[in-house]
mmCIF file of C-alpha atoms in Angstrom:
data_model
loop_
_atom_site.group_PDB
_atom_site.id
_atom_site.type_symbol
_atom_site.label_atom_id
_atom_site.label_comp_id
_atom_site.label_asym_id
_atom_site.label_seq_id
_atom_site.Cartn_x
_atom_site.Cartn_y
_atom_site.Cartn_z
ATOM 1 C CA MET R 7 0.000 0.000 0.000
ATOM 2 C CA GLY R 8 1.282 3.481 -0.833
ATOM 3 C CA MET R 9 2.072 6.025 1.814
ATOM 4 C CA VAL R 10 -0.928 7.918 3.258
ATOM 5 C CA THR R 11 -0.115 11.611 3.197
ATOM 6 C CA SER R 12 -3.224 13.370 4.514
ATOM 7 C CA PRO R 13 -6.003 12.835 7.071
ATOM 8 C CA ALA R 14 -8.582 12.519 4.306
ATOM 9 C CA GLN R 15 -6.474 9.860 2.609
ATOM 10 C CA ALA R 16 -5.976 8.097 5.927
ATOM 11 C CA ARG R 17 -9.702 7.923 6.486
ATOM 12 C CA SER R 18 -10.180 6.635 2.944
ATOM 13 C CA ALA R 19 -7.483 3.995 3.355
ATOM 14 C CA LEU R 20 -9.091 2.689 6.550
ATOM 15 C CA SER R 21 -12.509 2.468 4.901
ATOM 16 C CA GLY R 22 -11.173 0.925 1.684
ATOM 17 C CA THR R 23 -13.014 3.463 -0.460
ATOM 18 C CA PRO R 24 -11.680 6.174 -2.765
ATOM 19 C CA SER R 25 -11.036 9.519 -1.105
ATOM 20 C CA PRO R 26 -13.819 11.990 -1.987
ATOM 21 C CA ALA R 27 -13.659 15.728 -1.594
ATOM 22 C CA SER R 28 -13.826 16.191 2.184
ATOM 23 C CA ASP R 29 -16.915 17.726 3.779
ATOM 24 C CA ASP R 30 -14.814 18.626 6.814
ATOM 25 C CA THR R 31 -13.644 22.191 7.294
ATOM 26 C CA ILE R 32 -11.200 20.853 9.902
ATOM 27 C CA LEU R 33 -9.684 17.375 10.006
ATOM 28 C CA ALA R 34 -7.051 16.729 12.692
ATOM 29 C CA ARG R 35 -5.429 13.448 13.708
ATOM 30 C CA ASP R 36 -3.112 12.894 16.705
ATOM 31 C CA LEU R 37 -2.414 16.628 16.852
ATOM 32 C CA ARG R 38 0.297 17.515 19.358
ATOM 33 C CA LEU R 39 1.932 20.734 20.506
ATOM 34 C CA THR R 40 5.054 20.861 22.645
ATOM 35 C CA LEU R 41 6.608 24.155 23.723
ATOM 36 C CA GLY R 42 10.231 24.390 24.760
ATOM 37 C CA SER R 43 12.790 21.603 24.505
ATOM 38 C CA GLY R 44 14.759 19.212 26.638
ATOM 39 C CA ASP R 45 14.008 19.299 30.348
ATOM 40 C CA SER R 46 11.924 22.460 29.935
ATOM 41 C CA ALA R 47 9.601 20.996 27.274
ATOM 42 C CA VAL R 48 5.896 21.224 28.084
ATOM 43 C CA GLU R 49 3.326 19.181 26.167
ATOM 44 C CA ILE R 50 0.302 21.411 25.618
ATOM 45 C CA LEU R 51 -1.777 19.311 23.203
ATOM 46 C CA LYS R 52 -1.599 15.557 23.714
ATOM 47 C CA GLY R 53 -3.059 13.836 20.682
ATOM 48 C CA ILE R 54 -6.174 15.665 19.469
ATOM 49 C CA ASP R 55 -8.474 13.909 16.989
ATOM 50 C CA LEU R 56 -11.126 16.247 15.647
ATOM 51 C CA SER R 57 -13.241 16.577 12.524
ATOM 52 C CA VAL R 58 -15.563 19.539 12.004
ATOM 53 C CA PRO R 59 -18.072 19.350 9.143
ATOM 54 C CA ARG R 60 -18.603 22.346 6.915
ATOM 55 C CA GLY R 61 -21.134 24.802 8.351
ATOM 56 C CA GLN R 62 -21.204 23.379 11.896
ATOM 57 C CA THR R 63 -21.248 25.536 15.034
ATOM 58 C CA LEU R 64 -18.921 24.059 17.644
ATOM 59 C CA ALA R 65 -17.781 25.176 21.081
ATOM 60 C CA LEU R 66 -14.362 24.346 22.487
ATOM 61 C CA LEU R 67 -15.167 24.391 26.196
ATOM 62 C CA GLY R 68 -12.716 24.264 29.072
ATOM 63 C CA PRO R 69 -11.194 26.179 31.969
ATOM 64 C CA SER R 70 -8.130 28.378 31.725
ATOM 65 C CA GLY R 71 -5.053 26.240 31.102
ATOM 66 C CA SER R 72 -6.965 23.339 29.555
ATOM 67 C CA GLY R 73 -5.368 23.831 26.126
ATOM 68 C CA LYS R 74 -8.410 25.158 24.268
ATOM 69 C CA SER R 75 -6.810 28.457 23.190
ATOM 70 C CA SER R 76 -3.634 26.618 22.141
ATOM 71 C CA LEU R 77 -5.774 24.263 20.084
ATOM 72 C CA MET R 78 -7.462 27.239 18.440
ATOM 73 C CA ALA R 79 -4.069 28.772 17.648
ATOM 74 C CA VAL R 80 -2.986 25.564 15.913
ATOM 75 C CA LEU R 81 -6.282 25.091 14.063
ATOM 76 C CA CYS R 82 -6.225 28.621 12.668
ATOM 77 C CA GLY R 83 -2.538 28.495 11.709
ATOM 78 C CA LEU R 84 -1.188 30.950 14.264
ATOM 79 C CA GLU R 85 0.843 28.166 15.910
ATOM 80 C CA ARG R 86 2.390 25.169 14.177
ATOM 81 C CA ALA R 87 1.665 21.718 15.567
ATOM 82 C CA SER R 88 4.680 19.707 16.726
ATOM 83 C CA SER R 89 3.293 16.546 15.120
ATOM 84 C CA GLY R 90 0.162 14.945 13.763
ATOM 85 C CA THR R 91 -1.880 15.837 10.689
ATOM 86 C CA LEU R 92 -4.150 18.808 10.117
ATOM 87 C CA GLU R 93 -6.176 19.911 7.130
ATOM 88 C CA VAL R 94 -8.060 23.203 7.335
ATOM 89 C CA ALA R 95 -10.328 24.294 4.488
ATOM 90 C CA GLY R 96 -8.552 21.780 2.263
ATOM 91 C CA GLN R 97 -5.037 22.970 3.131
ATOM 92 C CA ASP R 98 -2.282 20.937 4.825
ATOM 93 C CA PHE R 99 -1.455 23.168 7.804
ATOM 94 C CA VAL R 100 1.226 20.908 9.307
ATOM 95 C CA GLY R 101 3.344 20.874 6.156
ATOM 96 C CA MET R 102 3.383 24.653 5.630
ATOM 97 C CA ASP R 103 5.937 27.233 6.713
ATOM 98 C CA GLU R 104 4.799 30.514 8.305
ATOM 99 C CA ASP R 105 4.519 32.416 5.019
ATOM 100 C CA ALA R 106 2.445 29.646 3.473
ATOM 101 C CA LEU R 107 0.217 29.532 6.544
ATOM 102 C CA ALA R 108 -0.384 33.274 6.293
ATOM 103 C CA ARG R 109 -1.405 32.885 2.661
ATOM 104 C CA ALA R 110 -3.647 29.916 3.512
ATOM 105 C CA ARG R 111 -5.444 31.861 6.257
ATOM 106 C CA ARG R 112 -6.080 34.864 4.053
ATOM 107 C CA GLY R 113 -9.720 34.976 3.053
ATOM 108 C CA ARG R 114 -10.383 31.477 4.416
ATOM 109 C CA ILE R 115 -10.266 32.075 8.174
ATOM 110 C CA GLY R 116 -11.760 34.882 10.230
ATOM 111 C CA VAL R 117 -10.850 35.452 13.886
ATOM 112 C CA VAL R 118 -12.762 37.407 16.550
ATOM 113 C CA LEU R 119 -10.780 37.974 19.763
ATOM 114 C CA GLN R 120 -11.725 39.040 23.268
ATOM 115 C CA ALA R 121 -9.609 42.214 23.090
ATOM 116 C CA PHE R 122 -10.979 43.421 19.690
ATOM 117 C CA HIS R 123 -7.479 44.301 18.323
ATOM 118 C CA LEU R 124 -8.681 47.245 16.226
ATOM 119 C CA LEU R 125 -6.112 49.725 14.929
ATOM 120 C CA PRO R 126 -6.680 52.912 16.959
ATOM 121 C CA THR R 127 -5.580 55.286 14.179
ATOM 122 C CA MET R 128 -8.069 53.860 11.678
ATOM 123 C CA THR R 129 -11.808 54.428 11.444
ATOM 124 C CA ALA R 130 -14.266 51.553 11.684
ATOM 125 C CA LEU R 131 -14.477 51.485 7.885
ATOM 126 C CA GLU R 132 -10.684 51.481 7.500
ATOM 127 C CA ASN R 133 -10.285 48.696 10.093
ATOM 128 C CA VAL R 134 -12.524 46.461 7.997
ATOM 129 C CA ALA R 135 -11.486 47.620 4.511
ATOM 130 C CA THR R 136 -7.697 47.666 4.936
ATOM 131 C CA PRO R 137 -7.246 43.878 5.347
ATOM 132 C CA LEU R 138 -9.446 43.382 2.279
ATOM 133 C CA GLU R 139 -7.335 45.838 0.294
ATOM 134 C CA LEU R 140 -4.097 44.154 1.406
ATOM 135 C CA ALA R 141 -5.521 40.818 0.257
ATOM 136 C CA GLY R 142 -6.234 42.334 -3.157
ATOM 137 C CA MET R 143 -9.992 41.917 -2.915
ATOM 138 C CA PRO R 144 -12.030 44.070 -5.319
ATOM 139 C CA ASP R 145 -14.428 46.742 -4.008
ATOM 140 C CA ALA R 146 -12.876 46.481 -0.542
ATOM 141 C CA ARG R 147 -14.400 49.674 0.840
ATOM 142 C CA ALA R 148 -17.849 48.874 -0.518
ATOM 143 C CA ARG R 149 -17.683 45.375 0.963
ATOM 144 C CA ALA R 150 -16.481 46.778 4.303
ATOM 145 C CA GLU R 151 -19.302 49.308 4.391
ATOM 146 C CA ALA R 152 -21.873 46.623 3.597
ATOM 147 C CA GLU R 153 -20.548 44.375 6.380
ATOM 148 C CA LEU R 154 -20.518 47.200 8.929
ATOM 149 C CA THR R 155 -24.073 48.047 7.951
ATOM 150 C CA ALA R 156 -25.026 44.400 8.438
ATOM 151 C CA VAL R 157 -23.750 44.497 12.044
ATOM 152 C CA GLY R 158 -25.634 47.723 12.740
ATOM 153 C CA LEU R 159 -22.801 50.229 12.365
ATOM 154 C CA GLY R 160 -23.662 51.893 9.068
ATOM 155 C CA HIS R 161 -23.910 55.189 10.952
ATOM 156 C CA ARG R 162 -20.486 54.806 12.633
ATOM 157 C CA LEU R 163 -18.223 54.247 9.630
ATOM 158 C CA SER R 164 -16.012 57.283 10.242
ATOM 159 C CA HIS R 165 -15.654 56.782 13.992
ATOM 160 C CA TYR R 166 -12.368 55.676 15.561
ATOM 161 C CA PRO R 167 -12.213 52.814 18.109
ATOM 162 C CA ALA R 168 -11.850 55.251 21.018
ATOM 163 C CA GLN R 169 -15.165 56.812 19.958
ATOM 164 C CA LEU R 170 -16.965 53.462 20.043
ATOM 165 C CA SER R 171 -18.335 51.455 22.968
ATOM 166 C CA GLY R 172 -16.959 48.002 23.729
ATOM 167 C CA GLY R 173 -19.931 46.375 22.058
ATOM 168 C CA GLU R 174 -19.502 48.545 18.971
ATOM 169 C CA GLN R 175 -15.795 47.692 18.789
ATOM 170 C CA GLN R 176 -16.621 43.990 18.892
ATOM 171 C CA ARG R 177 -19.161 44.539 16.093
ATOM 172 C CA VAL R 178 -16.363 46.068 14.020
ATOM 173 C CA ALA R 179 -14.206 43.028 14.822
ATOM 174 C CA ILE R 180 -17.006 40.698 13.683
ATOM 175 C CA ALA R 181 -17.421 42.704 10.472
ATOM 176 C CA ARG R 182 -13.666 42.507 9.855
ATOM 177 C CA ALA R 183 -13.675 38.724 10.388
ATOM 178 C CA LEU R 184 -16.669 38.056 8.135
ATOM 179 C CA ALA R 185 -16.110 40.580 5.341
ATOM 180 C CA PRO R 186 -13.826 38.239 3.312
ATOM 181 C CA ARG R 187 -16.561 35.559 3.493
ATOM 182 C CA PRO R 188 -14.280 32.989 5.169
ATOM 183 C CA ALA R 189 -15.124 29.299 5.276
ATOM 184 C CA LEU R 190 -14.171 29.178 8.956
ATOM 185 C CA VAL R 191 -14.608 31.675 11.817
ATOM 186 C CA PHE R 192 -12.983 31.401 15.261
ATOM 187 C CA ALA R 193 -14.280 33.443 18.193
ATOM 188 C CA ASP R 194 -12.030 33.327 21.268
ATOM 189 C CA GLU R 195 -13.956 34.398 24.403
ATOM 190 C CA PRO R 196 -15.758 37.020 22.268
ATOM 191 C CA THR R 197 -17.753 38.451 25.182
ATOM 192 C CA GLY R 198 -14.941 38.437 27.748
ATOM 193 C CA ASN R 199 -14.547 42.234 27.801
ATOM 194 C CA LEU R 200 -18.261 43.037 27.661
ATOM 195 C CA ASP R 201 -21.060 43.342 30.210
ATOM 196 C CA ALA R 202 -23.686 40.584 30.227
ATOM 197 C CA ALA R 203 -26.347 42.405 28.210
ATOM 198 C CA THR R 204 -23.910 43.634 25.565
ATOM 199 C CA GLY R 205 -22.260 40.221 25.398
ATOM 200 C CA ALA R 206 -25.599 38.507 24.800
ATOM 201 C CA ALA R 207 -26.362 40.920 21.962
ATOM 202 C CA ILE R 208 -22.937 40.290 20.401
ATOM 203 C CA ILE R 209 -23.441 36.516 20.517
ATOM 204 C CA ASP R 210 -26.873 36.861 18.917
ATOM 205 C CA LEU R 211 -25.278 38.938 16.178
ATOM 206 C CA LEU R 212 -22.395 36.505 15.672
ATOM 207 C CA PHE R 213 -24.741 33.538 15.261
ATOM 208 C CA ALA R 214 -27.037 35.504 12.958
ATOM 209 C CA ARG R 215 -24.207 36.615 10.680
ATOM 210 C CA ARG R 216 -22.744 33.093 10.653
ATOM 211 C CA ALA R 217 -26.117 31.692 9.582
ATOM 212 C CA GLU R 218 -26.317 34.224 6.765
ATOM 213 C CA THR R 219 -22.817 33.486 5.464
ATOM 214 C CA GLY R 220 -22.816 29.706 6.023
ATOM 215 C CA ALA R 221 -19.380 29.720 7.664
ATOM 216 C CA THR R 222 -18.196 27.053 10.079
ATOM 217 C CA LEU R 223 -18.032 28.639 13.557
ATOM 218 C CA LEU R 224 -15.796 27.589 16.466
ATOM 219 C CA ILE R 225 -16.290 29.431 19.745
ATOM 220 C CA ILE R 226 -13.593 29.072 22.399
ATOM 221 C CA THR R 227 -15.123 29.642 25.827
ATOM 222 C CA HIS R 228 -15.297 28.641 29.479
ATOM 223 C CA ASP R 229 -19.001 29.636 29.597
ATOM 224 C CA GLU R 230 -21.217 26.528 29.466
ATOM 225 C CA SER R 231 -24.380 28.476 28.624
ATOM 226 C CA LEU R 232 -22.654 30.016 25.602
ATOM 227 C CA ALA R 233 -21.159 26.664 24.589
ATOM 228 C CA HIS R 234 -24.567 25.012 24.541
ATOM 229 C CA ARG R 235 -25.852 27.477 21.997
ATOM 230 C CA CYS R 236 -23.665 25.598 19.514
ATOM 231 C CA GLU R 237 -24.653 22.395 17.752
ATOM 232 C CA ARG R 238 -21.728 20.559 19.284
ATOM 233 C CA VAL R 239 -19.632 20.959 22.439
ATOM 234 C CA VAL R 240 -16.083 19.590 22.636
ATOM 235 C CA THR R 241 -14.674 19.793 26.157
ATOM 236 C CA ILE R 242 -10.905 20.140 26.481
ATOM 237 C CA GLY R 243 -9.034 19.029 29.590
ATOM 238 C CA ASP R 244 -5.290 18.771 30.148
ATOM 239 C CA GLY R 245 -4.573 19.014 26.423
ATOM 240 C CA ARG R 246 -6.948 16.216 25.462
ATOM 241 C CA ILE R 247 -10.564 15.940 24.331
ATOM 242 C CA ALA R 248 -12.501 14.967 27.453
ATOM 243 C CA SER R 249 -15.927 14.790 25.786
ATOM 244 C CA ASP R 250 -17.549 15.465 22.432
ATOM 245 C CA VAL R 251 -21.344 15.774 22.421
ATOM 246 C CA ARG R 252 -24.145 17.497 20.596
ATOM 247 C CA ALA R 253 -25.660 20.289 22.706
ATOM 248 C CA SER R 254 -28.984 19.363 24.293
ATOM 249 C CA ALA R 255 -30.719 22.341 22.676
ATOM 250 C CA HIS R 256 -30.039 20.771 19.281
ATOM 251 C CA LEU R 257 -31.036 17.209 20.107
ATOM 252 C CA GLY R 258 -34.334 16.200 18.619
#
């Protein structure tokens, strides 16, 4: 038998059937991450097996230090796995160098972070349009304006981050993540810097925009109530998957 070179091929080889085009946005096998070397080496991820079908909403649930944010960093190409196999949106993320990973993320992956990470010297419109322009996308400003309007900020296009509330800044961050129409969106503790009412509104918006775009959504959280709004909840503990279940709200 020839060498199996990808997770999709591995799955096909085990089943004895030809490898079709994968329906998985994410396909990881025995994914490991070790930081440091020698006596100071620390194993962060300890053999993660995970497949995420296209269009699914999934929560990575776990306490601080469980490995969930490290797993997100590997899955979205911000950190390279130490070993294992990983395909994201049809791309081999383990075999790529940093430049190739950056190119693979562009337009395919959107990220919403707890701390917003907006550029303070740019307006809301510029924060959304500039990444589109750098990626060479046509009609970047028009697309950015349309996305900001979709998240309820059509009247705040020329405002700078310091002139916006926390909830408004997170709406800009969501618009920035979704404007390229990525196949996959990560949201890492997206309500962590917001009050409860504003956070609930942001989550409603995030799910609504995801439904409209059809993207796969992974939410990284320690909040069980937020996790169970997703179709599937994967609990991470000590760098391993402790459980993988469909949320009760979606069981029928």
